Tab-separated table of C-alpha atoms in Angstrom:
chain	number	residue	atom	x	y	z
R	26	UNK	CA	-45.178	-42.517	-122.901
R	27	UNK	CA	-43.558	-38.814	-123.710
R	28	UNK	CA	-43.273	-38.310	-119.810
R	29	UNK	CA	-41.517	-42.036	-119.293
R	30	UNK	CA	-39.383	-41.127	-122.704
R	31	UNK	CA	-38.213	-37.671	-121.119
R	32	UNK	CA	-37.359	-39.444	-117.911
R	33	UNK	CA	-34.932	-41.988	-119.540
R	34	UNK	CA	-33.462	-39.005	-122.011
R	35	UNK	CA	-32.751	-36.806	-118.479
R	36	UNK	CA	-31.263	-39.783	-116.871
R	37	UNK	CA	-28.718	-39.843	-119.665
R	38	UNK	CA	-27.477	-36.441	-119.040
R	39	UNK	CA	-27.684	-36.469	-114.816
R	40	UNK	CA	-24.042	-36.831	-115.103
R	41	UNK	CA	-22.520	-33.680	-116.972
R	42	UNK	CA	-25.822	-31.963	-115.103
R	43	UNK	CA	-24.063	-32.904	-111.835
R	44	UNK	CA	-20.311	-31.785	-112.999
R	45	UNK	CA	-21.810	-28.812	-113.615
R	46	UNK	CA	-23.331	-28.112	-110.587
R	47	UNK	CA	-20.478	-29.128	-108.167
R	48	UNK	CA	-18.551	-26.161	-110.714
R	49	UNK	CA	-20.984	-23.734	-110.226
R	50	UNK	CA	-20.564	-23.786	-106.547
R	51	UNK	CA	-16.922	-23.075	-106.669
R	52	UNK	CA	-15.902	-18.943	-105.455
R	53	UNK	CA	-16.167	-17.015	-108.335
R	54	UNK	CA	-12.391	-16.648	-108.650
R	55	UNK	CA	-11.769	-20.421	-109.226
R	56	UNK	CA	-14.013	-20.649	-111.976
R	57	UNK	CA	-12.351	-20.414	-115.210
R	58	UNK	CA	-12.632	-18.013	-117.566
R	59	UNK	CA	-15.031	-18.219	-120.593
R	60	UNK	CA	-14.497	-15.256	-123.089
R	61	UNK	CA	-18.030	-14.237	-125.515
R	62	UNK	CA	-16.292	-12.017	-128.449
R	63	UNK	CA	-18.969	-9.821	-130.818
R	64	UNK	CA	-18.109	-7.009	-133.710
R	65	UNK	CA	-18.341	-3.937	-132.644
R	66	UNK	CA	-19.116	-2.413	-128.977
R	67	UNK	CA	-20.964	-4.662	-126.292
R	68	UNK	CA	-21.822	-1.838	-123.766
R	69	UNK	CA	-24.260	1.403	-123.389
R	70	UNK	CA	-21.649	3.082	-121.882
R	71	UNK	CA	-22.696	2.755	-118.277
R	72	UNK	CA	-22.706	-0.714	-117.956
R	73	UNK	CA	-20.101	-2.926	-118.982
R	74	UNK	CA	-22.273	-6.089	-119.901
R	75	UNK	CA	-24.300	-7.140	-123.183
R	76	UNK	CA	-26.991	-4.193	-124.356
R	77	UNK	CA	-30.365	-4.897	-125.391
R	78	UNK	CA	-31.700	-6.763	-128.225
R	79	UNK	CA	-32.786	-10.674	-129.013
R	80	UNK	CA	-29.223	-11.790	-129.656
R	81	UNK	CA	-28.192	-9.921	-126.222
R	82	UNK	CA	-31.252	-11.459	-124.544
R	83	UNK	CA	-30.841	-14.792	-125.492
R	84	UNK	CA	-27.125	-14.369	-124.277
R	85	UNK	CA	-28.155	-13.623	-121.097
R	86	UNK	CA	-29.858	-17.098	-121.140
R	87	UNK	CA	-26.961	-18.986	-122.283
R	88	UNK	CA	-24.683	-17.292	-120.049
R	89	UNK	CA	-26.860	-18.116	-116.928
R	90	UNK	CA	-27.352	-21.672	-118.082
R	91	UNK	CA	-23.569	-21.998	-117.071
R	92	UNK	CA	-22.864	-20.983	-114.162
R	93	UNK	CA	-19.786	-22.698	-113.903
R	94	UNK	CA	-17.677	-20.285	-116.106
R	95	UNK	CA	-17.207	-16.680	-115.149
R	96	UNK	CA	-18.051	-14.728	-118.320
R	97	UNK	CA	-16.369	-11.467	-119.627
R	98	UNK	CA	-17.714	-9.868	-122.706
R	99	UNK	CA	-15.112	-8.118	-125.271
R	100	UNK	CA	-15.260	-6.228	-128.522
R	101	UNK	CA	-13.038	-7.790	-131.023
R	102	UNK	CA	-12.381	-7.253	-134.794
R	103	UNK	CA	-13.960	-10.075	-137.469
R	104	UNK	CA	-9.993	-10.850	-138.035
R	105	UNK	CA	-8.892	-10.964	-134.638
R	106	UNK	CA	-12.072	-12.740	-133.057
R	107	UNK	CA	-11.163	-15.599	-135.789
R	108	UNK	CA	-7.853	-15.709	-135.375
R	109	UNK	CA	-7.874	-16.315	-131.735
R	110	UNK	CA	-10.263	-18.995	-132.107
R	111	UNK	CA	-7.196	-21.057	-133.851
R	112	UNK	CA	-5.357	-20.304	-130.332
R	113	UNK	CA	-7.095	-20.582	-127.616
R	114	UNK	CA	-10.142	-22.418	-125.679
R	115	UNK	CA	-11.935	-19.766	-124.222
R	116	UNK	CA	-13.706	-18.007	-126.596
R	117	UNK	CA	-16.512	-17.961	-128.622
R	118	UNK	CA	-17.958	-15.040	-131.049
R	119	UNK	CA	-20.936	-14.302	-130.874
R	120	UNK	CA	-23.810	-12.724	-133.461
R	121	UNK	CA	-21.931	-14.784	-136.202
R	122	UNK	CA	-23.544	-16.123	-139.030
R	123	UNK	CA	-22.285	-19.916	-140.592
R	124	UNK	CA	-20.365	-20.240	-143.357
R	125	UNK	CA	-17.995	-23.072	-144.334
R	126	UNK	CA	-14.538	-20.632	-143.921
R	127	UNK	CA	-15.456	-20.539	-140.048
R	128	UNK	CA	-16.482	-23.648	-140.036
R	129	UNK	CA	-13.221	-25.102	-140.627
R	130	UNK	CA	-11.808	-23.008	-137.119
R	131	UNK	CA	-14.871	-23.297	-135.043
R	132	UNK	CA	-17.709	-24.998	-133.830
R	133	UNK	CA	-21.677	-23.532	-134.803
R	134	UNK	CA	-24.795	-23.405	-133.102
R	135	UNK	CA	-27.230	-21.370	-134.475
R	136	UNK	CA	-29.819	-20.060	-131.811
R	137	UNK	CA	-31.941	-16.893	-133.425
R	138	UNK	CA	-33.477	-15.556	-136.387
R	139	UNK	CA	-31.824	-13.012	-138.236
R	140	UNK	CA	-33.520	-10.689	-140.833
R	141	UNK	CA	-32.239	-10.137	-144.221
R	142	UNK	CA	-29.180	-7.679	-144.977
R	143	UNK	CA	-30.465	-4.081	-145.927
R	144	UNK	CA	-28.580	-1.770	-147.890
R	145	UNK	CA	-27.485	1.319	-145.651
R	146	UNK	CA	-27.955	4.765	-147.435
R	147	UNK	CA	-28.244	8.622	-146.442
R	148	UNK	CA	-31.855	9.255	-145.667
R	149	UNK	CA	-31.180	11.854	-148.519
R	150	UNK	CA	-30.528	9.983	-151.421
R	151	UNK	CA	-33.403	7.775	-150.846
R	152	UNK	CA	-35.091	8.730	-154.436
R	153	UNK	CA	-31.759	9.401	-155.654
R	154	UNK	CA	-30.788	5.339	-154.735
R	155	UNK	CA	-34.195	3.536	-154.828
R	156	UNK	CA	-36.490	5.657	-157.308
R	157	UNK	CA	-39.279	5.568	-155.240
R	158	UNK	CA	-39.239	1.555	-154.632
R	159	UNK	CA	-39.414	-0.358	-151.519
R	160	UNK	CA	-36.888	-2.612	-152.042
R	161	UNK	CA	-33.378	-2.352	-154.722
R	162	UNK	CA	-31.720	-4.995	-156.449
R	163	UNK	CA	-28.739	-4.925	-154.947
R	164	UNK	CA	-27.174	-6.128	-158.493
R	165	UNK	CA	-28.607	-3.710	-160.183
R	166	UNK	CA	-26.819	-1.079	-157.831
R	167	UNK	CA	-23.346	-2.924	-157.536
R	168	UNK	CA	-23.233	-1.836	-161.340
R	169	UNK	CA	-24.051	2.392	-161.183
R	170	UNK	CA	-21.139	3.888	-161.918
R	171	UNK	CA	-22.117	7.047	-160.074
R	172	UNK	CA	-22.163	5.392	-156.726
R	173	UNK	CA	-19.170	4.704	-153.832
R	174	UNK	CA	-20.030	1.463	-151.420
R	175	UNK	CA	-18.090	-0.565	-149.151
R	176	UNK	CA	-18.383	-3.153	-146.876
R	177	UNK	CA	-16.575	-4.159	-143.578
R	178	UNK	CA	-13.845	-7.106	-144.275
R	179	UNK	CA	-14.710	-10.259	-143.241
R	180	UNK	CA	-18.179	-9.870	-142.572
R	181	UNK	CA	-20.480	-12.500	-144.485
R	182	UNK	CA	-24.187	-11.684	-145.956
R	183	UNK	CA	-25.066	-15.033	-147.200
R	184	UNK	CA	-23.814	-17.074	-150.462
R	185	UNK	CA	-26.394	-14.759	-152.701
R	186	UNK	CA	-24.825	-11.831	-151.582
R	187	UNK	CA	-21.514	-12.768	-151.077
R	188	UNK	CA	-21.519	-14.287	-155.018
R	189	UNK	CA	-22.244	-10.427	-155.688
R	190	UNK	CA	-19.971	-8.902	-153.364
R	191	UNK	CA	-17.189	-10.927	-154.487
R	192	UNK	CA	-17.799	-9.841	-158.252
R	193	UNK	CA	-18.265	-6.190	-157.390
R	194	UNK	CA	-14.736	-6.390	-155.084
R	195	UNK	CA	-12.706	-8.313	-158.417
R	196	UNK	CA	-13.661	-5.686	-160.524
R	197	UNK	CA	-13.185	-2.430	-158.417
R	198	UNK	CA	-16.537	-1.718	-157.938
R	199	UNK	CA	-16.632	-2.332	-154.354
R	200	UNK	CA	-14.197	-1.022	-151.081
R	201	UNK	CA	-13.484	-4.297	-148.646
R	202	UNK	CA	-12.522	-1.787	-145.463
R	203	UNK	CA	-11.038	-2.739	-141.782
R	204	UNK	CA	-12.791	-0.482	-139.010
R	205	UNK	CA	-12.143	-0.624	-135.160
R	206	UNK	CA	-13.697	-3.511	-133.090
R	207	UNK	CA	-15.548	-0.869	-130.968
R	208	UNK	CA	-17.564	1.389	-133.628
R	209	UNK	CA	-18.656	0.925	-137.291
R	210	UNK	CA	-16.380	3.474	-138.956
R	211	UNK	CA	-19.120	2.758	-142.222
R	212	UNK	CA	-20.940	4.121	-141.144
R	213	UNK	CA	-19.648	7.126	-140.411
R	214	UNK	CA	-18.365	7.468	-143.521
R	215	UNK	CA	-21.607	7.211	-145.071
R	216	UNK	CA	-22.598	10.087	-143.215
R	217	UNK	CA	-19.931	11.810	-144.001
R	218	UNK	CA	-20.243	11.391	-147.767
R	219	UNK	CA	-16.923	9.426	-148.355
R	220	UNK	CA	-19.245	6.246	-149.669
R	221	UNK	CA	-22.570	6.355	-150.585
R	222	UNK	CA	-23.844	2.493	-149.109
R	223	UNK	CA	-23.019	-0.071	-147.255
R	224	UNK	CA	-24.566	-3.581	-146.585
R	225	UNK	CA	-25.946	-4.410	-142.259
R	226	UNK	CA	-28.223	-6.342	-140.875
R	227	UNK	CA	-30.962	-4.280	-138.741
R	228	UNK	CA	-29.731	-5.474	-135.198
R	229	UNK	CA	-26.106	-5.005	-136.050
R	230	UNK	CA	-26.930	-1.170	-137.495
R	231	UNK	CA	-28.956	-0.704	-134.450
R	232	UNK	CA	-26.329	-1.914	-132.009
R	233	UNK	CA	-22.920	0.246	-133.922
R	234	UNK	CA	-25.848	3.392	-134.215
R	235	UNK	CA	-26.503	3.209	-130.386
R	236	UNK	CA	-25.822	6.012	-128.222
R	237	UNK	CA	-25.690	8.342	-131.987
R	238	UNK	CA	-29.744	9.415	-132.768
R	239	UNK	CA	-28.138	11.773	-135.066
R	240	UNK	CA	-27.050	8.959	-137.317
R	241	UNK	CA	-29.824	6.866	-136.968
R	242	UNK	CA	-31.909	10.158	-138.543
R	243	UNK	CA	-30.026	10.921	-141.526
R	244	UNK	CA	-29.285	6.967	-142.907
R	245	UNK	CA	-31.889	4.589	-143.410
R	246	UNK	CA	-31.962	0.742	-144.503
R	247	UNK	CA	-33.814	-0.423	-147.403
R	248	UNK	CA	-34.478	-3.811	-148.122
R	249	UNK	CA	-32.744	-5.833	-150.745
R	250	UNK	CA	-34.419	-7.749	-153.878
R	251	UNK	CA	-32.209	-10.584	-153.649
R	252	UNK	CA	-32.400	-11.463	-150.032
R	253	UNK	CA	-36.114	-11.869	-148.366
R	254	UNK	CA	-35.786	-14.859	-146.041
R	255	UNK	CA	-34.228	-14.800	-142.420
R	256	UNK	CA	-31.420	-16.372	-141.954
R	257	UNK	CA	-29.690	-18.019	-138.752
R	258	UNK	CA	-27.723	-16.304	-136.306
R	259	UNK	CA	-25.846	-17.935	-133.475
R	260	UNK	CA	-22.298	-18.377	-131.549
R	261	UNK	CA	-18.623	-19.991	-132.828
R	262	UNK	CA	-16.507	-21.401	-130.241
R	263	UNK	CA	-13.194	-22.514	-130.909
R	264	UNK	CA	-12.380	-25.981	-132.468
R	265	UNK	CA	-11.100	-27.303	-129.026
R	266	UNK	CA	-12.718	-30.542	-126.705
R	267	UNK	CA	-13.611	-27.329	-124.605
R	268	UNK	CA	-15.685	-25.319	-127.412
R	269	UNK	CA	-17.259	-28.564	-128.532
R	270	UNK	CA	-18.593	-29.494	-124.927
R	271	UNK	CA	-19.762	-25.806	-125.054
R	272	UNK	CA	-21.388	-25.784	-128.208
R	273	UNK	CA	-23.112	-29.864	-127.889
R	274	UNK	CA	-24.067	-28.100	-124.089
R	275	UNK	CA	-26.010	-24.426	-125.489
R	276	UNK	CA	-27.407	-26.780	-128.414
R	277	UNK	CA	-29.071	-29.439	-126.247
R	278	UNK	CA	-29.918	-26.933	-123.267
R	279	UNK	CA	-31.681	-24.466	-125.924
R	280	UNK	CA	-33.518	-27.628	-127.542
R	281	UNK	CA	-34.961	-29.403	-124.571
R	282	UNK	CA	-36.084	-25.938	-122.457
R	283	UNK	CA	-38.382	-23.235	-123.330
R	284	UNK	CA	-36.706	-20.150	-122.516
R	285	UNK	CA	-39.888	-18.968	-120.840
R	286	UNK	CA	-37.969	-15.240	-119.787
R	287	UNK	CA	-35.470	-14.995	-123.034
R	288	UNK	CA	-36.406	-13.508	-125.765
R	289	UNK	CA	-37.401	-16.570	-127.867
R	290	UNK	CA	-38.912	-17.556	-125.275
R	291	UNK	CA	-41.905	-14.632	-126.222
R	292	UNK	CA	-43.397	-17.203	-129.239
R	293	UNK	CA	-43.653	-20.183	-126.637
R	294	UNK	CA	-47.265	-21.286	-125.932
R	295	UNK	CA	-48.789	-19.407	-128.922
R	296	UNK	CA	-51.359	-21.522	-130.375
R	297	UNK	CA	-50.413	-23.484	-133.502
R	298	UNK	CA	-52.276	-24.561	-136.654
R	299	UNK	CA	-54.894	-26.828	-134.636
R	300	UNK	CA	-55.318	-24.271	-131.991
R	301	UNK	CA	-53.339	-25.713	-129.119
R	302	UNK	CA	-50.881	-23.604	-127.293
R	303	UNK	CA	-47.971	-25.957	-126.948
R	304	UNK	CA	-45.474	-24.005	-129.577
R	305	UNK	CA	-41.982	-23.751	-128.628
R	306	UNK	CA	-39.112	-22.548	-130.417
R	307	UNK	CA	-36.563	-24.962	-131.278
R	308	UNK	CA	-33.704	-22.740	-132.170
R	309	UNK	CA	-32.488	-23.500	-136.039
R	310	UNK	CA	-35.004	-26.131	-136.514
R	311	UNK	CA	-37.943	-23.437	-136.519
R	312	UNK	CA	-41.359	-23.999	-134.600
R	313	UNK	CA	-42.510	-27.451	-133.385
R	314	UNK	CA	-45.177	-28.838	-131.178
R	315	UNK	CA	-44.010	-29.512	-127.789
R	316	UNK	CA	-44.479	-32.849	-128.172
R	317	UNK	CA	-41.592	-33.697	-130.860
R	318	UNK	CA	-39.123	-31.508	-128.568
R	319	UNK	CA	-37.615	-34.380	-126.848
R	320	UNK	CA	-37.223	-36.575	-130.003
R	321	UNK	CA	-36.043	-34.308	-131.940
R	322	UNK	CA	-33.301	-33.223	-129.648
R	323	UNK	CA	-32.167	-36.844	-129.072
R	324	UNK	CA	-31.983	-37.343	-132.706
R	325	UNK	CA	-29.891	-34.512	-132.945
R	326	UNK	CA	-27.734	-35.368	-130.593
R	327	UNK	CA	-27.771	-39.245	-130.877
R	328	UNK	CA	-29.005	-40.037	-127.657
R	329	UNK	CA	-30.941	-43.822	-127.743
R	330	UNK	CA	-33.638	-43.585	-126.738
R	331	UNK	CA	-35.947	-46.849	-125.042
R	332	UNK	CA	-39.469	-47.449	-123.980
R	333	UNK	CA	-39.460	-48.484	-120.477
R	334	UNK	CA	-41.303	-51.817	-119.539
């Protein structure tokens, strides 16, 4: 039954599969142009392509699932990267978490987990900051009077944090800085001693700290009180016919394969609750049985599905 159900589901996408394909034989230089867009610098200096990391991995995999597109990777600022998706077709941002401001200029797909924001601090001050604990109420530290943060403008933690962040900001207790697209200037000036925290998620710290061990010695991340479940990361593209076929085409793709040699990809036949190995990951939508894959992407995506007689 699943194998005759997955036939007729297939058969209802054969067409935009075969589009697709006569596009990705085209020369390279008659392929259009498909922008990815991401905070902060995309290269290790010696390559000038996507570094390491699960949201550069799984990347990779979206990227080769279209071949029809040639794909340039550029560092733009939170501002910018926005902006342009108001103006034009071919770009999406990528590491973005949703919220319903960016909602209203682009289109969402959310395609790996992202840990909770830490609070950034000079390995120094750790007692100072955190008396001894392993996590700080984030609260609780918005309100010392003998501490200096600031966070990167328009950059988004989550409606707990940003409810905090927004209170701390209206009553000058809190910087809302623009840095350079290329490196986390924060950071930098937490090192320096001009603030004394910042908010970052681990992969984002990791990525703006690469290529600078120094750095990465002398501040730490601790985690938050507030914040202790993963969120969703994933891609915007713009609110154009073109970003919406882009977006509808990662979503489905990513929900109907197993991404066997991305970095999701490392959970997939782990053995569930009963023992079997027939996990996948099913990108927002968490863990499911490989069974309810196909179902559960045609109910996403509305696709009618009938038994065959």
């Amino acid at each position: 039954m699943l194998q005759r159900t997955f036939c007729l589901l297939v058969s209802c996408l054969l067409s935009g599969v075969f589009t697709n394909l006569a596009m990705a034989d085209k020369p390279a230089d008659e392929k259009p142009v498909q922008y990815w867009g991401k905070l902060f610098s995309w290269t290790d200096n010696k390559a000038q392509h996507p570094t390491e990391g699960i949201m550069f991995e799984l990347l990779h995999e979206v990227t080769r699932r279209l071949p029809e597109y040639q794909h340039h990777y550029i560092a733009m600022s939170l501002s910018r990267g926005f902006t342009d998706l108001t103006q034009r077709d071919d770009l999406c941002m990528v590491g973005m978490m949703r919220n319903p401001e960016r909602d209203r200029v682009g289109y969402f797909v959310g395609l790996w987990p992202v840990l909770p924001p830490q609070l950034v601090i000079r390995r120094d001050d750790r007692q100072f900051i955190t008396h001894g604990q392993q996590r700080v109420s984030f609260a609780a530290v918005l309100q010392r009077n003998d501490l200096r943060g600031a966070t990167l403008e328009g950059r988004y933690f989550g409606p707990t944090l940003e409810a905090l962040l927004q209170k701390a900001r209206t009553a000058d207790r809190l910087q809302s800085l623009q840095t350079s697209a290329s490196t986390n200037n924060l950071l930098s000036m937490l090192d320096a001693g001009r603030i004394d925290f910042t908010l970052d998620f681990l992969e984002t710290f990791q990525t703006s700290s690469e290529g600078r061990p120094e750095l990465r010695k002398r501040l730490m991340l601790v985690p938050l009180e507030e914040v202790q479940t993963p969120g969703i990361g994933g891609i915007y593209c713009s609110r154009t016919p073109r970003g919406k076929q882009l977006i509808e085409r990662i979503d489905l793709d990513f929900d109907l394969h197993e991404m066997t040699d991305a970095a999701a990809g490392r959970e997939d036949r782990r053995p569930d609750a009963a023992g079997h190995g027939d996990m996948v990951v099913l990108d927002e939508d968490a863990i499911v049985e490989a069974e309810a894959v196909v179902h559960a992407a045609a109910g996403a995506h509305g696709v009618l599905l009938r038994q065959a007689q």
